[in-house]
PDB file of C-alpha atoms and ligand atoms in Angstrom:
ATOM      1  CA  ALA A   1      28.709 157.993 185.759  1.00 90.00           C
ATOM      2  CA  GLN A   2      32.315 156.957 185.015  1.00 94.00           C
ATOM      3  CA  THR A   3      33.874 157.346 187.356  1.00 95.00           C
ATOM      4  CA  LYS A   4      31.205 155.390 189.768  1.00 96.00           C
ATOM      5  CA  VAL A   5      30.656 153.284 187.665  1.00 97.00           C
ATOM      6  CA  LYS A   6      34.363 152.879 188.073  1.00 95.00           C
ATOM      7  CA  GLU A   7      34.500 152.826 191.183  1.00 96.00           C
ATOM      8  CA  LEU A   8      31.552 150.951 191.854  1.00 97.00           C
ATOM      9  CA  HIS A   9      33.653 147.876 189.557  1.00 96.00           C
ATOM     10  CA  ASN A  10      36.570 149.076 192.377  1.00 94.00           C
ATOM     11  CA  LEU A  11      34.983 148.272 195.549  1.00 96.00           C
ATOM     12  CA  LEU A  12      32.303 145.125 194.222  1.00 96.00           C
ATOM     13  CA  ASN A  13      36.051 143.169 192.897  1.00 94.00           C
ATOM     14  CA  GLN A  14      38.074 143.623 196.000  1.00 95.00           C
ATOM     15  CA  TYR A  15      34.177 142.647 198.379  1.00 96.00           C
ATOM     16  CA  ASN A  16      33.742 139.736 195.801  1.00 96.00           C
ATOM     17  CA  TYR A  17      37.923 138.633 196.405  1.00 96.00           C
ATOM     18  CA  GLU A  18      37.566 139.029 199.747  1.00 96.00           C
ATOM     19  CA  TYR A  19      34.937 136.548 200.084  1.00 95.00           C
ATOM     20  CA  TYR A  20      35.262 134.178 196.617  1.00 95.00           C
ATOM     21  CA  VAL A  21      39.694 134.396 197.417  1.00 95.00           C
ATOM     22  CA  ILE A  22      40.364 134.753 201.187  1.00 95.00           C
ATOM     23  CA  ASP A  23      36.448 133.755 202.466  1.00 93.00           C
ATOM     24  CA  ASN A  24      36.977 137.318 204.724  1.00 95.00           C
ATOM     25  CA  PRO A  25      34.572 139.280 203.253  1.00 96.00           C
ATOM     26  CA  SER A  26      35.334 143.012 204.790  1.00 97.00           C
ATOM     27  CA  VAL A  27      30.799 143.807 203.656  1.00 96.00           C
ATOM     28  CA  PRO A  28      27.308 141.895 204.748  1.00 96.00           C
ATOM     29  CA  ASP A  29      26.430 140.339 201.145  1.00 95.00           C
ATOM     30  CA  ALA A  30      23.338 142.864 201.901  1.00 96.00           C
ATOM     31  CA  GLU A  31      25.713 146.246 201.151  1.00 97.00           C
ATOM     32  CA  TYR A  32      27.417 144.089 198.263  1.00 97.00           C
ATOM     33  CA  ASP A  33      23.880 143.463 196.573  1.00 96.00           C
ATOM     34  CA  ARG A  34      23.161 147.311 197.114  1.00 97.00           C
ATOM     35  CA  LEU A  35      26.416 148.102 195.189  1.00 97.00           C
ATOM     36  CA  MET A  36      25.954 145.858 192.842  1.00 97.00           C
ATOM     37  CA  HIS A  37      21.764 146.801 191.180  1.00 97.00           C
ATOM     38  CA  GLU A  38      23.833 150.426 192.163  1.00 97.00           C
ATOM     39  CA  LEU A  39      25.792 149.385 188.871  1.00 97.00           C
ATOM     40  CA  MET A  40      22.928 147.619 187.113  1.00 97.00           C
ATOM     41  CA  ASP A  41      21.668 150.389 187.033  1.00 97.00           C
ATOM     42  CA  ILE A  42      24.315 152.964 186.205  1.00 97.00           C
ATOM     43  CA  GLU A  43      24.261 150.408 183.412  1.00 97.00           C
ATOM     44  CA  LYS A  44      20.656 150.157 181.905  1.00 96.00           C
ATOM     45  CA  GLU A  45      20.904 154.372 182.251  1.00 96.00           C
ATOM     46  CA  PHE A  46      24.594 155.000 180.355  1.00 96.00           C
ATOM     47  CA  PRO A  47      24.904 151.553 178.489  1.00 96.00           C
ATOM     48  CA  ASP A  48      28.154 151.974 176.997  1.00 96.00           C
ATOM     49  CA  LEU A  49      29.556 152.477 179.968  1.00 96.00           C
ATOM     50  CA  VAL A  50      28.991 148.518 180.482  1.00 95.00           C
ATOM     51  CA  THR A  51      32.428 146.850 180.086  1.00 92.00           C
ATOM     52  CA  PRO A  52      33.462 142.833 179.651  1.00 89.00           C
ATOM     53  CA  GLU A  53      35.252 143.139 183.266  1.00 90.00           C
ATOM     54  CA  SER A  54      32.035 144.597 185.316  1.00 95.00           C
ATOM     55  CA  PRO A  55      30.709 142.723 187.889  1.00 95.00           C
ATOM     56  CA  THR A  56      27.391 142.323 186.238  1.00 95.00           C
ATOM     57  CA  GLN A  57      29.209 140.996 183.348  1.00 94.00           C
ATOM     58  CA  ARG A  58      29.761 137.813 184.950  1.00 94.00           C
ATOM     59  CA  VAL A  59      26.943 134.938 183.744  1.00 92.00           C
ATOM     60  CA  GLY A  60      26.732 136.120 179.909  1.00 84.00           C
ATOM     61  CA  GLY A  61      23.164 135.958 178.478  1.00 76.00           C
ATOM     62  CA  GLU A  62      22.982 133.897 176.473  1.00 85.00           C
ATOM     63  CA  ALA A  63      24.005 129.629 174.839  1.00 91.00           C
ATOM     64  CA  LEU A  64      27.064 129.226 172.290  1.00 93.00           C
ATOM     65  CA  SER A  65      26.811 126.851 169.471  1.00 93.00           C
ATOM     66  CA  ALA A  66      30.249 124.700 170.130  1.00 95.00           C
ATOM     67  CA  PHE A  67      33.397 125.309 171.936  1.00 96.00           C
ATOM     68  CA  GLU A  68      36.159 127.165 169.606  1.00 97.00           C
ATOM     69  CA  LYS A  69      39.572 125.702 169.686  1.00 98.00           C
ATOM     70  CA  VAL A  70      42.378 127.557 171.620  1.00 97.00           C
ATOM     71  CA  GLU A  71      45.832 126.417 170.596  1.00 95.00           C
ATOM     72  CA  HIS A  72      48.166 126.830 173.638  1.00 93.00           C
ATOM     73  CA  ARG A  73      51.360 128.744 173.513  1.00 89.00           C
ATOM     74  CA  THR A  74      52.834 126.839 176.249  1.00 89.00           C
ATOM     75  CA  PRO A  75      52.248 123.377 175.860  1.00 92.00           C
ATOM     76  CA  MET A  76      50.167 122.022 179.206  1.00 94.00           C
ATOM     77  CA  LEU A  77      51.937 118.644 179.382  1.00 94.00           C
ATOM     78  CA  SER A  78      50.607 115.931 181.368  1.00 96.00           C
ATOM     79  CA  LEU A  79      52.628 114.607 184.995  1.00 97.00           C
ATOM     80  CA  ALA A  80      54.110 111.471 185.659  1.00 98.00           C
ATOM     81  CA  ASN A  81      53.037 109.266 187.909  1.00 98.00           C
ATOM     82  CA  ALA A  82      54.167 107.466 191.477  1.00 98.00           C
ATOM     83  CA  PHE A  83      52.750 104.958 193.550  1.00 97.00           C
ATOM     84  CA  GLY A  84      54.881 104.812 195.774  1.00 96.00           C
ATOM     85  CA  GLU A  85      57.622 105.922 198.044  1.00 98.00           C
ATOM     86  CA  ALA A  86      60.402 103.505 196.167  1.00 98.00           C
ATOM     87  CA  ASP A  87      58.752 106.026 193.383  1.00 98.00           C
ATOM     88  CA  LEU A  88      59.898 108.578 195.128  1.00 98.00           C
ATOM     89  CA  ARG A  89      62.768 107.752 196.084  1.00 98.00           C
ATOM     90  CA  ASP A  90      63.376 107.003 192.488  1.00 98.00           C
ATOM     91  CA  PHE A  91      62.588 109.880 191.705  1.00 98.00           C
ATOM     92  CA  ASP A  92      64.506 112.399 193.016  1.00 98.00           C
ATOM     93  CA  ARG A  93      67.304 109.853 193.072  1.00 98.00           C
ATOM     94  CA  ARG A  94      66.903 111.779 189.263  1.00 98.00           C
ATOM     95  CA  VAL A  95      67.002 114.762 190.223  1.00 98.00           C
ATOM     96  CA  ARG A  96      69.963 114.155 192.413  1.00 98.00           C
ATOM     97  CA  GLN A  97      72.191 113.521 189.341  1.00 98.00           C
ATOM     98  CA  ALA A  98      71.621 116.006 186.713  1.00 98.00           C
ATOM     99  CA  ILE A  99      71.492 119.157 189.605  1.00 98.00           C
ATOM    100  CA  GLY A 100      72.989 117.332 192.021  1.00 97.00           C
ATOM    101  CA  ASP A 101      71.544 117.490 196.158  1.00 97.00           C
ATOM    102  CA  ASP A 102      70.970 121.818 196.923  1.00 97.00           C
ATOM    103  CA  PHE A 103      68.029 122.676 195.021  1.00 98.00           C
ATOM    104  CA  SER A 104      64.791 122.104 197.141  1.00 98.00           C
ATOM    105  CA  TYR A 105      61.511 120.674 196.414  1.00 98.00           C
ATOM    106  CA  VAL A 106      57.771 122.689 197.411  1.00 98.00           C
ATOM    107  CA  CYS A 107      54.646 120.032 197.847  1.00 98.00           C
ATOM    108  CA  GLU A 108      51.213 121.264 196.881  1.00 98.00           C
ATOM    109  CA  LEU A 109      47.687 119.204 196.964  1.00 98.00           C
ATOM    110  CA  LYS A 110      46.356 117.434 193.140  1.00 98.00           C
ATOM    111  CA  ILE A 111      42.903 118.630 193.312  1.00 98.00           C
ATOM    112  CA  ASP A 112      41.371 116.531 191.451  1.00 98.00           C
ATOM    113  CA  GLY A 113      38.555 118.391 188.459  1.00 98.00           C
ATOM    114  CA  LEU A 114      39.752 119.997 185.260  1.00 97.00           C
ATOM    115  CA  ALA A 115      43.028 121.186 184.124  1.00 97.00           C
ATOM    116  CA  VAL A 116      42.709 124.737 182.810  1.00 98.00           C
ATOM    117  CA  SER A 117      43.984 128.179 181.117  1.00 97.00           C
ATOM    118  CA  LEU A 118      43.575 131.555 182.191  1.00 97.00           C
ATOM    119  CA  GLN A 119      44.866 134.078 179.811  1.00 96.00           C
ATOM    120  CA  PHE A 120      44.724 137.698 181.252  1.00 95.00           C
ATOM    121  CA  GLU A 121      46.202 140.219 178.813  1.00 93.00           C
ATOM    122  CA  ASP A 122      47.472 143.677 181.165  1.00 92.00           C
ATOM    123  CA  GLY A 123      44.833 142.514 184.047  1.00 93.00           C
ATOM    124  CA  LEU A 124      42.226 141.663 181.998  1.00 95.00           C
ATOM    125  CA  PHE A 125      40.476 137.600 181.907  1.00 96.00           C
ATOM    126  CA  VAL A 126      40.421 137.670 178.153  1.00 96.00           C
ATOM    127  CA  LEU A 127      40.206 134.042 177.747  1.00 97.00           C
ATOM    128  CA  GLY A 128      39.825 130.719 179.587  1.00 97.00           C
ATOM    129  CA  SER A 129      40.595 127.263 178.199  1.00 97.00           C
ATOM    130  CA  THR A 130      40.118 123.069 178.987  1.00 97.00           C
ATOM    131  CA  ARG A 131      43.581 121.114 178.770  1.00 96.00           C
ATOM    132  CA  GLY A 132      42.877 119.361 176.171  1.00 96.00           C
ATOM    133  CA  ASP A 133      45.174 117.266 174.159  1.00 96.00           C
ATOM    134  CA  GLY A 134      47.699 119.862 175.853  1.00 95.00           C
ATOM    135  CA  SER A 135      48.416 121.919 172.324  1.00 95.00           C
ATOM    136  CA  VAL A 136      44.770 122.896 171.604  1.00 97.00           C
ATOM    137  CA  GLY A 137      42.000 122.706 174.239  1.00 97.00           C
ATOM    138  CA  GLU A 138      38.347 124.276 173.859  1.00 97.00           C
ATOM    139  CA  ASN A 139      37.153 128.069 175.393  1.00 97.00           C
ATOM    140  CA  ILE A 140      35.452 128.341 178.154  1.00 97.00           C
ATOM    141  CA  THR A 141      35.858 131.263 179.021  1.00 97.00           C
ATOM    142  CA  ALA A 142      33.006 132.755 179.187  1.00 96.00           C
ATOM    143  CA  ASN A 143      31.861 129.151 182.115  1.00 97.00           C
ATOM    144  CA  LEU A 144      34.992 129.900 183.986  1.00 98.00           C
ATOM    145  CA  LYS A 145      33.768 133.682 184.364  1.00 97.00           C
ATOM    146  CA  THR A 146      31.505 132.702 187.022  1.00 97.00           C
ATOM    147  CA  ILE A 147      33.852 131.412 188.695  1.00 98.00           C
ATOM    148  CA  ARG A 148      33.300 133.889 191.570  1.00 97.00           C
ATOM    149  CA  SER A 149      36.912 133.214 192.409  1.00 97.00           C
ATOM    150  CA  ILE A 150      38.678 134.128 189.070  1.00 98.00           C
ATOM    151  CA  PRO A 151      39.636 138.146 189.366  1.00 96.00           C
ATOM    152  CA  LEU A 152      37.819 139.030 186.407  1.00 95.00           C
ATOM    153  CA  ARG A 153      40.741 141.589 186.805  1.00 94.00           C
ATOM    154  CA  LEU A 154      44.339 141.306 188.610  1.00 94.00           C
ATOM    155  CA  LYS A 155      45.337 143.540 191.226  1.00 91.00           C
ATOM    156  CA  GLU A 156      48.059 144.541 188.515  1.00 92.00           C
ATOM    157  CA  ASN A 157      47.981 145.191 184.918  1.00 92.00           C
ATOM    158  CA  LEU A 158      50.199 141.809 183.989  1.00 92.00           C
ATOM    159  CA  SER A 159      49.645 140.037 181.819  1.00 91.00           C
ATOM    160  CA  PHE A 160      50.942 136.291 182.149  1.00 92.00           C
ATOM    161  CA  GLU A 161      48.769 133.266 181.441  1.00 94.00           C
ATOM    162  CA  VAL A 162      48.742 131.007 184.665  1.00 95.00           C
ATOM    163  CA  ARG A 163      47.257 127.431 184.897  1.00 97.00           C
ATOM    164  CA  GLY A 164      45.090 125.485 187.718  1.00 98.00           C
ATOM    165  CA  GLU A 165      42.475 123.111 188.068  1.00 98.00           C
ATOM    166  CA  ALA A 166      38.788 123.806 187.753  1.00 98.00           C
ATOM    167  CA  TYR A 167      37.149 121.918 190.982  1.00 98.00           C
ATOM    168  CA  MET A 168      33.703 121.234 192.209  1.00 98.00           C
ATOM    169  CA  PRO A 169      33.771 121.169 196.092  1.00 98.00           C
ATOM    170  CA  ARG A 170      32.318 118.382 197.826  1.00 98.00           C
ATOM    171  CA  LYS A 171      28.797 119.605 199.711  1.00 97.00           C
ATOM    172  CA  SER A 172      28.582 121.474 195.949  1.00 97.00           C
ATOM    173  CA  PHE A 173      28.566 118.303 195.156  1.00 98.00           C
ATOM    174  CA  GLU A 174      26.327 116.737 197.120  1.00 98.00           C
ATOM    175  CA  ARG A 175      23.594 119.295 196.370  1.00 97.00           C
ATOM    176  CA  LEU A 176      24.154 118.951 192.528  1.00 97.00           C
ATOM    177  CA  ASN A 177      23.139 115.457 192.329  1.00 98.00           C
ATOM    178  CA  LYS A 178      19.966 114.764 195.174  1.00 97.00           C
ATOM    179  CA  GLU A 179      18.588 117.878 192.858  1.00 97.00           C
ATOM    180  CA  ARG A 180      19.805 116.074 189.454  1.00 97.00           C
ATOM    181  CA  GLU A 181      17.966 112.523 191.730  1.00 97.00           C
ATOM    182  CA  LYS A 182      14.729 114.698 193.043  1.00 97.00           C
ATOM    183  CA  ASN A 183      13.893 115.370 189.113  1.00 97.00           C
ATOM    184  CA  GLY A 184      15.026 111.415 187.589  1.00 97.00           C
ATOM    185  CA  GLU A 185      18.441 112.866 186.367  1.00 96.00           C
ATOM    186  CA  MET A 186      21.453 110.922 185.617  1.00 96.00           C
ATOM    187  CA  LEU A 187      23.940 111.427 188.676  1.00 97.00           C
ATOM    188  CA  PHE A 188      27.142 112.800 188.660  1.00 97.00           C
ATOM    189  CA  ALA A 189      29.675 109.857 189.445  1.00 97.00           C
ATOM    190  CA  ASN A 190      32.212 111.749 191.579  1.00 98.00           C
ATOM    191  CA  PRO A 191      32.687 115.581 192.155  1.00 98.00           C
ATOM    192  CA  ARG A 192      35.731 115.696 189.079  1.00 98.00           C
ATOM    193  CA  ASN A 193      32.958 114.806 186.216  1.00 98.00           C
ATOM    194  CA  ALA A 194      30.971 117.199 187.738  1.00 98.00           C
ATOM    195  CA  ALA A 195      33.441 120.303 186.959  1.00 98.00           C
ATOM    196  CA  ALA A 196      33.271 118.833 184.014  1.00 97.00           C
ATOM    197  CA  GLY A 197      30.677 118.278 183.078  1.00 96.00           C
ATOM    198  CA  SER A 198      30.084 121.621 184.329  1.00 97.00           C
ATOM    199  CA  LEU A 199      32.128 123.633 182.892  1.00 97.00           C
ATOM    200  CA  ARG A 200      31.435 121.625 179.289  1.00 94.00           C
ATOM    201  CA  GLN A 201      27.684 123.278 179.646  1.00 94.00           C
ATOM    202  CA  LEU A 202      27.169 125.482 176.129  1.00 96.00           C
ATOM    203  CA  ASP A 203      25.087 127.328 178.663  1.00 96.00           C
ATOM    204  CA  PRO A 204      27.128 129.316 180.507  1.00 96.00           C
ATOM    205  CA  ARG A 205      24.024 130.043 183.085  1.00 95.00           C
ATOM    206  CA  ILE A 206      24.309 126.884 184.060  1.00 96.00           C
ATOM    207  CA  ALA A 207      28.062 126.802 184.225  1.00 96.00           C
ATOM    208  CA  ALA A 208      27.483 129.827 186.895  1.00 96.00           C
ATOM    209  CA  SER A 209      24.799 127.837 188.654  1.00 96.00           C
ATOM    210  CA  ARG A 210      26.874 125.058 189.856  1.00 97.00           C
ATOM    211  CA  ASN A 211      29.033 127.140 192.235  1.00 96.00           C
ATOM    212  CA  LEU A 212      32.352 125.867 190.770  1.00 98.00           C
ATOM    213  CA  ASP A 213      35.409 127.830 192.843  1.00 98.00           C
ATOM    214  CA  ILE A 214      39.026 127.369 191.317  1.00 98.00           C
ATOM    215  CA  PHE A 215      43.410 126.636 192.812  1.00 98.00           C
ATOM    216  CA  LEU A 216      45.386 128.146 190.839  1.00 98.00           C
ATOM    217  CA  TYR A 217      49.031 126.563 190.692  1.00 96.00           C
ATOM    218  CA  GLY A 218      51.302 127.331 187.959  1.00 92.00           C
ATOM    219  CA  ILE A 219      52.066 130.144 184.675  1.00 88.00           C
ATOM    220  CA  GLY A 220      52.370 128.937 181.786  1.00 78.00           C
ATOM    221  CA  ASN A 221      55.713 132.267 179.984  1.00 70.00           C
ATOM    222  CA  TYR A 222      57.560 132.005 184.059  1.00 54.00           C
ATOM    223  CA  GLY A 223      59.679 134.679 182.595  1.00 55.00           C
ATOM    224  CA  SER A 224      56.943 137.399 182.740  1.00 66.00           C
ATOM    225  CA  LEU A 225      57.169 137.298 186.639  1.00 78.00           C
ATOM    226  CA  GLY A 226      60.753 138.098 187.334  1.00 83.00           C
ATOM    227  CA  VAL A 227      60.087 135.266 189.911  1.00 89.00           C
ATOM    228  CA  ASP A 228      62.555 132.979 190.396  1.00 93.00           C
ATOM    229  CA  THR A 229      61.417 129.507 191.967  1.00 96.00           C
ATOM    230  CA  HIS A 230      58.221 128.074 192.178  1.00 96.00           C
ATOM    231  CA  SER A 231      56.863 128.406 195.888  1.00 97.00           C
ATOM    232  CA  GLY A 232      57.921 132.670 195.320  1.00 95.00           C
ATOM    233  CA  ALA A 233      55.540 132.267 191.378  1.00 95.00           C
ATOM    234  CA  LEU A 234      53.021 130.866 193.538  1.00 97.00           C
ATOM    235  CA  SER A 235      52.822 134.016 196.176  1.00 96.00           C
ATOM    236  CA  TYR A 236      52.683 136.301 193.591  1.00 94.00           C
ATOM    237  CA  LEU A 237      49.677 134.663 191.985  1.00 95.00           C
ATOM    238  CA  SER A 238      47.977 135.129 195.795  1.00 95.00           C
ATOM    239  CA  LYS A 239      49.614 138.754 195.839  1.00 94.00           C
ATOM    240  CA  LEU A 240      47.641 138.875 192.044  1.00 94.00           C
ATOM    241  CA  GLY A 241      44.414 138.355 193.885  1.00 94.00           C
ATOM    242  CA  LEU A 242      44.120 134.365 192.556  1.00 97.00           C
ATOM    243  CA  LYS A 243      43.012 131.600 194.400  1.00 98.00           C
ATOM    244  CA  VAL A 244      45.952 129.633 195.027  1.00 98.00           C
ATOM    245  CA  ASN A 245      45.742 126.082 197.940  1.00 98.00           C
ATOM    246  CA  LYS A 246      47.410 127.553 200.726  1.00 97.00           C
ATOM    247  CA  GLU A 247      47.921 123.824 201.553  1.00 98.00           C
ATOM    248  CA  TRP A 248      51.127 124.662 199.547  1.00 98.00           C
ATOM    249  CA  ARG A 249      54.708 123.090 201.971  1.00 98.00           C
ATOM    250  CA  LYS A 250      58.217 123.821 200.904  1.00 98.00           C
ATOM    251  CA  CYS A 251      60.355 120.504 201.631  1.00 98.00           C
ATOM    252  CA  GLN A 252      64.243 120.262 201.603  1.00 98.00           C
ATOM    253  CA  THR A 253      64.434 116.160 201.264  1.00 98.00           C
ATOM    254  CA  ILE A 254      62.650 113.088 200.161  1.00 98.00           C
ATOM    255  CA  ASP A 255      62.238 112.513 203.143  1.00 98.00           C
ATOM    256  CA  GLU A 256      60.464 115.533 204.309  1.00 98.00           C
ATOM    257  CA  VAL A 257      58.337 115.414 200.599  1.00 98.00           C
ATOM    258  CA  ILE A 258      57.392 111.703 202.430  1.00 98.00           C
ATOM    259  CA  GLU A 259      55.848 113.182 205.345  1.00 98.00           C
ATOM    260  CA  TYR A 260      54.039 115.590 203.818  1.00 98.00           C
ATOM    261  CA  VAL A 261      52.291 112.724 201.622  1.00 98.00           C
ATOM    262  CA  GLU A 262      51.979 110.765 204.852  1.00 98.00           C
ATOM    263  CA  SER A 263      50.733 113.578 206.670  1.00 98.00           C
ATOM    264  CA  TRP A 264      47.838 114.665 203.892  1.00 98.00           C
ATOM    265  CA  THR A 265      47.267 110.798 203.666  1.00 97.00           C
ATOM    266  CA  GLU A 266      45.720 110.608 206.666  1.00 97.00           C
ATOM    267  CA  LYS A 267      43.993 114.046 206.697  1.00 98.00           C
ATOM    268  CA  ARG A 268      42.197 114.360 203.019  1.00 98.00           C
ATOM    269  CA  PRO A 269      38.941 113.078 204.183  1.00 97.00           C
ATOM    270  CA  GLY A 270      38.589 116.334 206.611  1.00 97.00           C
ATOM    271  CA  LEU A 271      38.525 118.576 202.802  1.00 98.00           C
ATOM    272  CA  ASP A 272      35.703 119.935 201.660  1.00 96.00           C
ATOM    273  CA  TYR A 273      37.020 119.095 197.655  1.00 98.00           C
ATOM    274  CA  ASP A 274      38.498 116.133 196.676  1.00 98.00           C
ATOM    275  CA  ILE A 275      42.661 115.052 196.045  1.00 98.00           C
ATOM    276  CA  ASP A 276      44.192 112.752 194.216  1.00 98.00           C
ATOM    277  CA  GLY A 277      47.620 112.824 195.413  1.00 98.00           C
ATOM    278  CA  ILE A 278      50.904 115.179 195.831  1.00 98.00           C
ATOM    279  CA  VAL A 279      52.229 117.131 192.830  1.00 98.00           C
ATOM    280  CA  ILE A 280      56.146 117.579 193.594  1.00 98.00           C
ATOM    281  CA  LYS A 281      58.070 120.198 191.669  1.00 98.00           C
ATOM    282  CA  VAL A 282      61.979 121.096 191.718  1.00 98.00           C
ATOM    283  CA  ASP A 283      61.598 125.073 192.960  1.00 98.00           C
ATOM    284  CA  SER A 284      63.843 126.991 191.240  1.00 97.00           C
ATOM    285  CA  LEU A 285      63.600 128.244 187.879  1.00 94.00           C
ATOM    286  CA  GLU A 286      67.102 127.172 186.251  1.00 95.00           C
ATOM    287  CA  ASP A 287      66.433 124.330 188.297  1.00 97.00           C
ATOM    288  CA  GLN A 288      63.491 122.875 185.939  1.00 96.00           C
ATOM    289  CA  GLU A 289      65.083 125.052 183.306  1.00 94.00           C
ATOM    290  CA  GLN A 290      67.872 121.894 183.277  1.00 97.00           C
ATOM    291  CA  LEU A 291      66.142 118.953 183.869  1.00 98.00           C
ATOM    292  CA  GLY A 292      63.246 120.491 181.256  1.00 96.00           C
ATOM    293  CA  SER A 293      60.528 117.883 180.108  1.00 96.00           C
ATOM    294  CA  THR A 294      60.224 114.672 177.612  1.00 95.00           C
ATOM    295  CA  ALA A 295      57.342 115.617 175.282  1.00 91.00           C
ATOM    296  CA  LYS A 296      54.079 114.647 177.360  1.00 92.00           C
ATOM    297  CA  SER A 297      56.085 115.468 181.095  1.00 97.00           C
ATOM    298  CA  PRO A 298      58.038 118.147 183.253  1.00 97.00           C
ATOM    299  CA  ARG A 299      61.127 116.090 184.290  1.00 98.00           C
ATOM    300  CA  TRP A 300      61.385 118.291 186.996  1.00 98.00           C
ATOM    301  CA  ALA A 301      58.087 117.259 188.863  1.00 98.00           C
ATOM    302  CA  ILE A 302      56.323 114.502 189.662  1.00 98.00           C
ATOM    303  CA  ALA A 303      52.554 113.667 190.666  1.00 98.00           C
ATOM    304  CA  TYR A 304      52.252 110.822 193.850  1.00 98.00           C
ATOM    305  CA  LYS A 305      49.096 109.182 193.554  1.00 98.00           C
ATOM    306  CA  PHE A 306      46.575 107.565 196.244  1.00 97.00           C
ATOM    307  CA  PRO A 307      46.148 103.997 195.631  1.00 94.00           C
ATOM    308  CA  ALA A 308      42.349 104.188 194.415  1.00 81.00           C
TER     309      ALA A 308
HETATM  310  C1  LIG B 401      54.084 122.155 185.536  1.00 52.38           C
HETATM  311  O1  LIG B 401      52.479 120.619 186.205  1.00 52.38           O
HETATM  312  C2  LIG B 401      51.432 120.614 186.231  1.00 52.38           C
HETATM  313  N1  LIG B 401      51.173 121.452 187.942  1.00 52.38           N
HETATM  314  C3  LIG B 401      50.520 120.069 188.341  1.00 52.38           C
HETATM  315  N2  LIG B 401      50.702 121.323 189.323  1.00 52.38           N
HETATM  316  C4  LIG B 401      49.403 121.207 191.212  1.00 52.38           C
HETATM  317  N3  LIG B 401      49.699 121.243 192.496  1.00 52.38           N
HETATM  318  N4  LIG B 401      48.782 120.631 190.114  1.00 52.38           N
HETATM  319  C5  LIG B 401      47.725 119.759 189.093  1.00 52.38           C
HETATM  320  N5  LIG B 401      46.960 118.688 188.697  1.00 52.38           N
HETATM  321  C6  LIG B 401      49.354 119.974 188.339  1.00 52.38           C
HETATM  322  N6  LIG B 401      49.717 119.200 186.788  1.00 52.38           N
HETATM  323  C7  LIG B 401      50.524 120.037 186.027  1.00 52.38           C
HETATM  324  C8  LIG B 401      50.704 119.440 184.522  1.00 52.38           C
END
């Protein structure tokens, strides 16, 4: 039964990855459900074969009484803002003064959600937390486990911390508010508040019902992956089975960055999730190290904010 359970874990995790991370399922839902029921039956018969990574353990049973506090090993900083082209050019001038002209940027969409940190130990998802005040956040592991695009086990048994933005797709937001209106409940003002509200539920079954999703964008302790650029880290995260927003792009100059910002200002309404800006980062990790951070924000990144 043990080998059967392992085989079912691998199959179900692969199908889950295809469906929720790369949106390209290779089997019909009925096949996924059949395998899940097969696993549940075996786990009922052999309870000691149930492990935290089992796909049957995504939605925890009981509600928590409170969230534990979690100390971030590496502080989760916030981003300085840029509100227009002049601010972007000022940022670029400061960067070039510090590291010269031979570097490139990476631009990413800034998802309008809730910043979270995921910790993996030997490939297993073991701890998820909110940003909190940057040093101490809340342990919301049970709620984050309900996000299907978060693998319960990575494709490699690595130990590291990764950061990203949990969010609620617009369609899920609209459906949720319709439901709440029908039940005479208070409506959420926007998908960001709905996502934050859902992840702060003490009962994971509520979070599981909210169709939350996540895009990962950074590594808490880069050193561990053996990559030397941010773009390399993003590609590596995807290879490990993590969901990375595919719209990121390397830009050689601030003019290209501004072009990217302008193009997404146009395309933004067509996305099925909210973005509130564009994040621009110096790509080389060595350059990032050299530029360093203030107490609050990295000097090697800036968030261009769309006009409200
Ligand atoms: C390097 O630090 C950061 N990087 C980020 N990247 C993206 N795409 N979105 C964010 N919200 C974000 N936030 C921070 C603090």
